[in-house]
GROMACS .gro file of C-alpha atoms in nm:
model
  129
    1UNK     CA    1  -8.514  -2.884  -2.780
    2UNK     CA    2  -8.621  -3.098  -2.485
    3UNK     CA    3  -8.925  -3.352  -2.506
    4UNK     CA    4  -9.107  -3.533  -2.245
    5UNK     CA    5  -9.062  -3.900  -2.146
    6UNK     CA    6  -9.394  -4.067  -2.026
    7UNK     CA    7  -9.472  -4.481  -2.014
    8UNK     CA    8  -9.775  -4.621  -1.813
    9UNK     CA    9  -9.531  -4.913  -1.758
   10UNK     CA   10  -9.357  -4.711  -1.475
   11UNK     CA   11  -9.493  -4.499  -1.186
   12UNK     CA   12  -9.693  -4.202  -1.317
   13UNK     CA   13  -9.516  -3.891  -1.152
   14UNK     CA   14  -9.606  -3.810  -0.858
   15UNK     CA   15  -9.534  -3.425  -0.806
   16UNK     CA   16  -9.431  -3.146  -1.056
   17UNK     CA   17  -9.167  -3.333  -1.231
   18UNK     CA   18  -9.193  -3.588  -1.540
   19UNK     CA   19  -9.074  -3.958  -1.549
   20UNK     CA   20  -8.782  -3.849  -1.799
   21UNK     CA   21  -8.722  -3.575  -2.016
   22UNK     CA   22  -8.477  -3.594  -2.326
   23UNK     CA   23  -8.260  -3.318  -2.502
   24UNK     CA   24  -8.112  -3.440  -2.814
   25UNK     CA   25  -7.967  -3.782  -2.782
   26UNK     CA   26  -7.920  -3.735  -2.359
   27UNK     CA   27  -8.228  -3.858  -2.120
   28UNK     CA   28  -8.225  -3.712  -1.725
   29UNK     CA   29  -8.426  -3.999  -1.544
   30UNK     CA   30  -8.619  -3.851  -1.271
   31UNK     CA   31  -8.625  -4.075  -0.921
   32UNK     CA   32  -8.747  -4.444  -0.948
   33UNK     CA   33  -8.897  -4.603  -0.593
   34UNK     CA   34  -9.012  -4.946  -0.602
   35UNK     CA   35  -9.379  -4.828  -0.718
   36UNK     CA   36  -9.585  -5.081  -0.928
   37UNK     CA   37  -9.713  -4.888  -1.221
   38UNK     CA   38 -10.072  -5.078  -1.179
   39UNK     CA   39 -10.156  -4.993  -0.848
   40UNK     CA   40  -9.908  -4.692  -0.770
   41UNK     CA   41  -9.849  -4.902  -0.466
   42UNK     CA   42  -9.519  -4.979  -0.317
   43UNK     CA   43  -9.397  -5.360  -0.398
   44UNK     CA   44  -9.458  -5.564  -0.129
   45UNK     CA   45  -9.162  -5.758   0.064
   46UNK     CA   46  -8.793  -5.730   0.147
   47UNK     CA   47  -8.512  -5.484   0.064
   48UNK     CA   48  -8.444  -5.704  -0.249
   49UNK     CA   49  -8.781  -5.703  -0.376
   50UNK     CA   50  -8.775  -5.312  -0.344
   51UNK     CA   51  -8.468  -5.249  -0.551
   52UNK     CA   52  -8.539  -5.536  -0.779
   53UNK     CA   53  -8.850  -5.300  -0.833
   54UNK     CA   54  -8.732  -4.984  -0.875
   55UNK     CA   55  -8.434  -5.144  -1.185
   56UNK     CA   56  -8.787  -5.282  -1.385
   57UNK     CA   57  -8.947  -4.896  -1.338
   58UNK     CA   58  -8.603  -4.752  -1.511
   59UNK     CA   59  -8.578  -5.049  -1.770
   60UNK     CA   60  -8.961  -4.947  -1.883
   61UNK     CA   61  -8.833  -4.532  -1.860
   62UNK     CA   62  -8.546  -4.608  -2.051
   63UNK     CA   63  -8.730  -4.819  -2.306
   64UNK     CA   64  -9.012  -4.571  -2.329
   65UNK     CA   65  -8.684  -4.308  -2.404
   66UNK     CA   66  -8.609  -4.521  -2.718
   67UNK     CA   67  -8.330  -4.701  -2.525
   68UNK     CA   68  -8.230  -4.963  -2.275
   69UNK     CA   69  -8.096  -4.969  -1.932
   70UNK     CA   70  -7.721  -5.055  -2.058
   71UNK     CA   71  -7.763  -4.698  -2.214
   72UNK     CA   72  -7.744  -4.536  -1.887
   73UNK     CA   73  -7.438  -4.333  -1.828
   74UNK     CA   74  -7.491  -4.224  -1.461
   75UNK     CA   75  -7.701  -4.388  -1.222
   76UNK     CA   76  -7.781  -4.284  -0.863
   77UNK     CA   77  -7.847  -4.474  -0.581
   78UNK     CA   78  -8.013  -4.344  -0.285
   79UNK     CA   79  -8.052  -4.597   0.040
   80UNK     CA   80  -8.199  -4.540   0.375
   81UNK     CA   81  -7.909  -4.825   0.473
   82UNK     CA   82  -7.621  -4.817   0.293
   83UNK     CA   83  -7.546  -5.192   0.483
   84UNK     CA   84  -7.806  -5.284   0.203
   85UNK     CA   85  -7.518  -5.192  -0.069
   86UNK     CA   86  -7.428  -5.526  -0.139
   87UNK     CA   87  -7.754  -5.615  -0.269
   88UNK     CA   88  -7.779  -5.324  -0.454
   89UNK     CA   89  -7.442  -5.449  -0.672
   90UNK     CA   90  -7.593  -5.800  -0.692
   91UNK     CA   91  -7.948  -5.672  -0.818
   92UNK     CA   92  -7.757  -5.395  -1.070
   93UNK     CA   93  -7.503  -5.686  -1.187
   94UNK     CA   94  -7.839  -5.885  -1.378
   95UNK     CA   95  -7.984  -5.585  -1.570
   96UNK     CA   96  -7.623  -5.416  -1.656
   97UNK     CA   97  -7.280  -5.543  -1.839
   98UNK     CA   98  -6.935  -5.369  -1.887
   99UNK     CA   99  -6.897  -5.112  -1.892
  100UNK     CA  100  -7.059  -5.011  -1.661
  101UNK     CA  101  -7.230  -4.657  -1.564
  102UNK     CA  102  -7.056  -4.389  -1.359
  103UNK     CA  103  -7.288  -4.447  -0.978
  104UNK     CA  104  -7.258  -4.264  -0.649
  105UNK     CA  105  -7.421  -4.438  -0.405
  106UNK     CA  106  -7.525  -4.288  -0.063
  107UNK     CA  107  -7.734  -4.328   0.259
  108UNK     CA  108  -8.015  -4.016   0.322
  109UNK     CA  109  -8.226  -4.024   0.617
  110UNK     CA  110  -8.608  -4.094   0.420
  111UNK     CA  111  -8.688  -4.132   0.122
  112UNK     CA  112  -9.089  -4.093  -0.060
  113UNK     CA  113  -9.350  -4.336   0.123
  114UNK     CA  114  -9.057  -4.440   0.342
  115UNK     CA  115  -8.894  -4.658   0.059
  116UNK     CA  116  -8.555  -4.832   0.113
  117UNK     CA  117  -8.445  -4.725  -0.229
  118UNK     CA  118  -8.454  -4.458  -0.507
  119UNK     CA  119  -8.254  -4.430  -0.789
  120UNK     CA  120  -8.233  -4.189  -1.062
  121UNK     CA  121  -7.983  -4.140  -1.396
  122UNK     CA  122  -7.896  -4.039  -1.722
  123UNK     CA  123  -7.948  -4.191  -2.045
  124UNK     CA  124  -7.725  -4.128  -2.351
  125UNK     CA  125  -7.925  -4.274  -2.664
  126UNK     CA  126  -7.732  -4.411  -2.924
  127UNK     CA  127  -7.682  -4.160  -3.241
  128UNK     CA  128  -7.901  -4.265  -3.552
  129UNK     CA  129  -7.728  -4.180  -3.858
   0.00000   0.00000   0.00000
């Protein structure tokens, strides 16, 4: 049984996909860019801004799932530079702690409204017994 994951306090979707959708206790996060929910604008400023961004879009995803980010199993990370790498690890290292997620990481030629950044996951939610 698979149910759909929705929060105004990410980027409404944007295309024929939904922000998350959950079967059983797993969560497949669609693509995060660094949207602001608000104004469905991209934020404004550097590459750090950008992916600092698109980590508080899966934090509200994730939360909307019933979980948090440190539930994510898999993560992502798609860069239009991978020379911005570095500051991808920095960003990651404040919103997760050991262990960490399996990640693949890897540069692609554009990304949606010409963002720096995407990433996308999955989410395993703890069991409830």
């Amino acid at each position: 049984m698979k149910s759909i994951i929705s929060t105004d306090k990410a980027p409404s979707a944007i295309g024929t996909y939904s922000q998350a959708v959950k079967v059983n206790n797993t969560v497949y996060l669609s693509g995060q860019i660094p949207l602001i929910a608000e104004t469905m604008e991209v934020v404004e400023g550097d590459f750090s801004a950008q992916a600092e961004q698109v980590f508080k879009n899966l934090v509200a995803v994730c939360e909307a799932a019933g979980g948090e980010i440190n539930d994510m199993v898999k993560v992502n990370i798609f860069l239009t530079d991978l020379s911005n790498f570095a500051t991808v690890n920095e960003i990651m290292s404040r919103y997760f702690t050991q262990p960490y997620p399996a990640r693949a990481a890897v540069q692609v030629s554009r990304l949606p409204k010409d963002v720096a950044i995407e990433i996308d996951g999955i989410l395993e939610l703890p069991s409830v017994n």
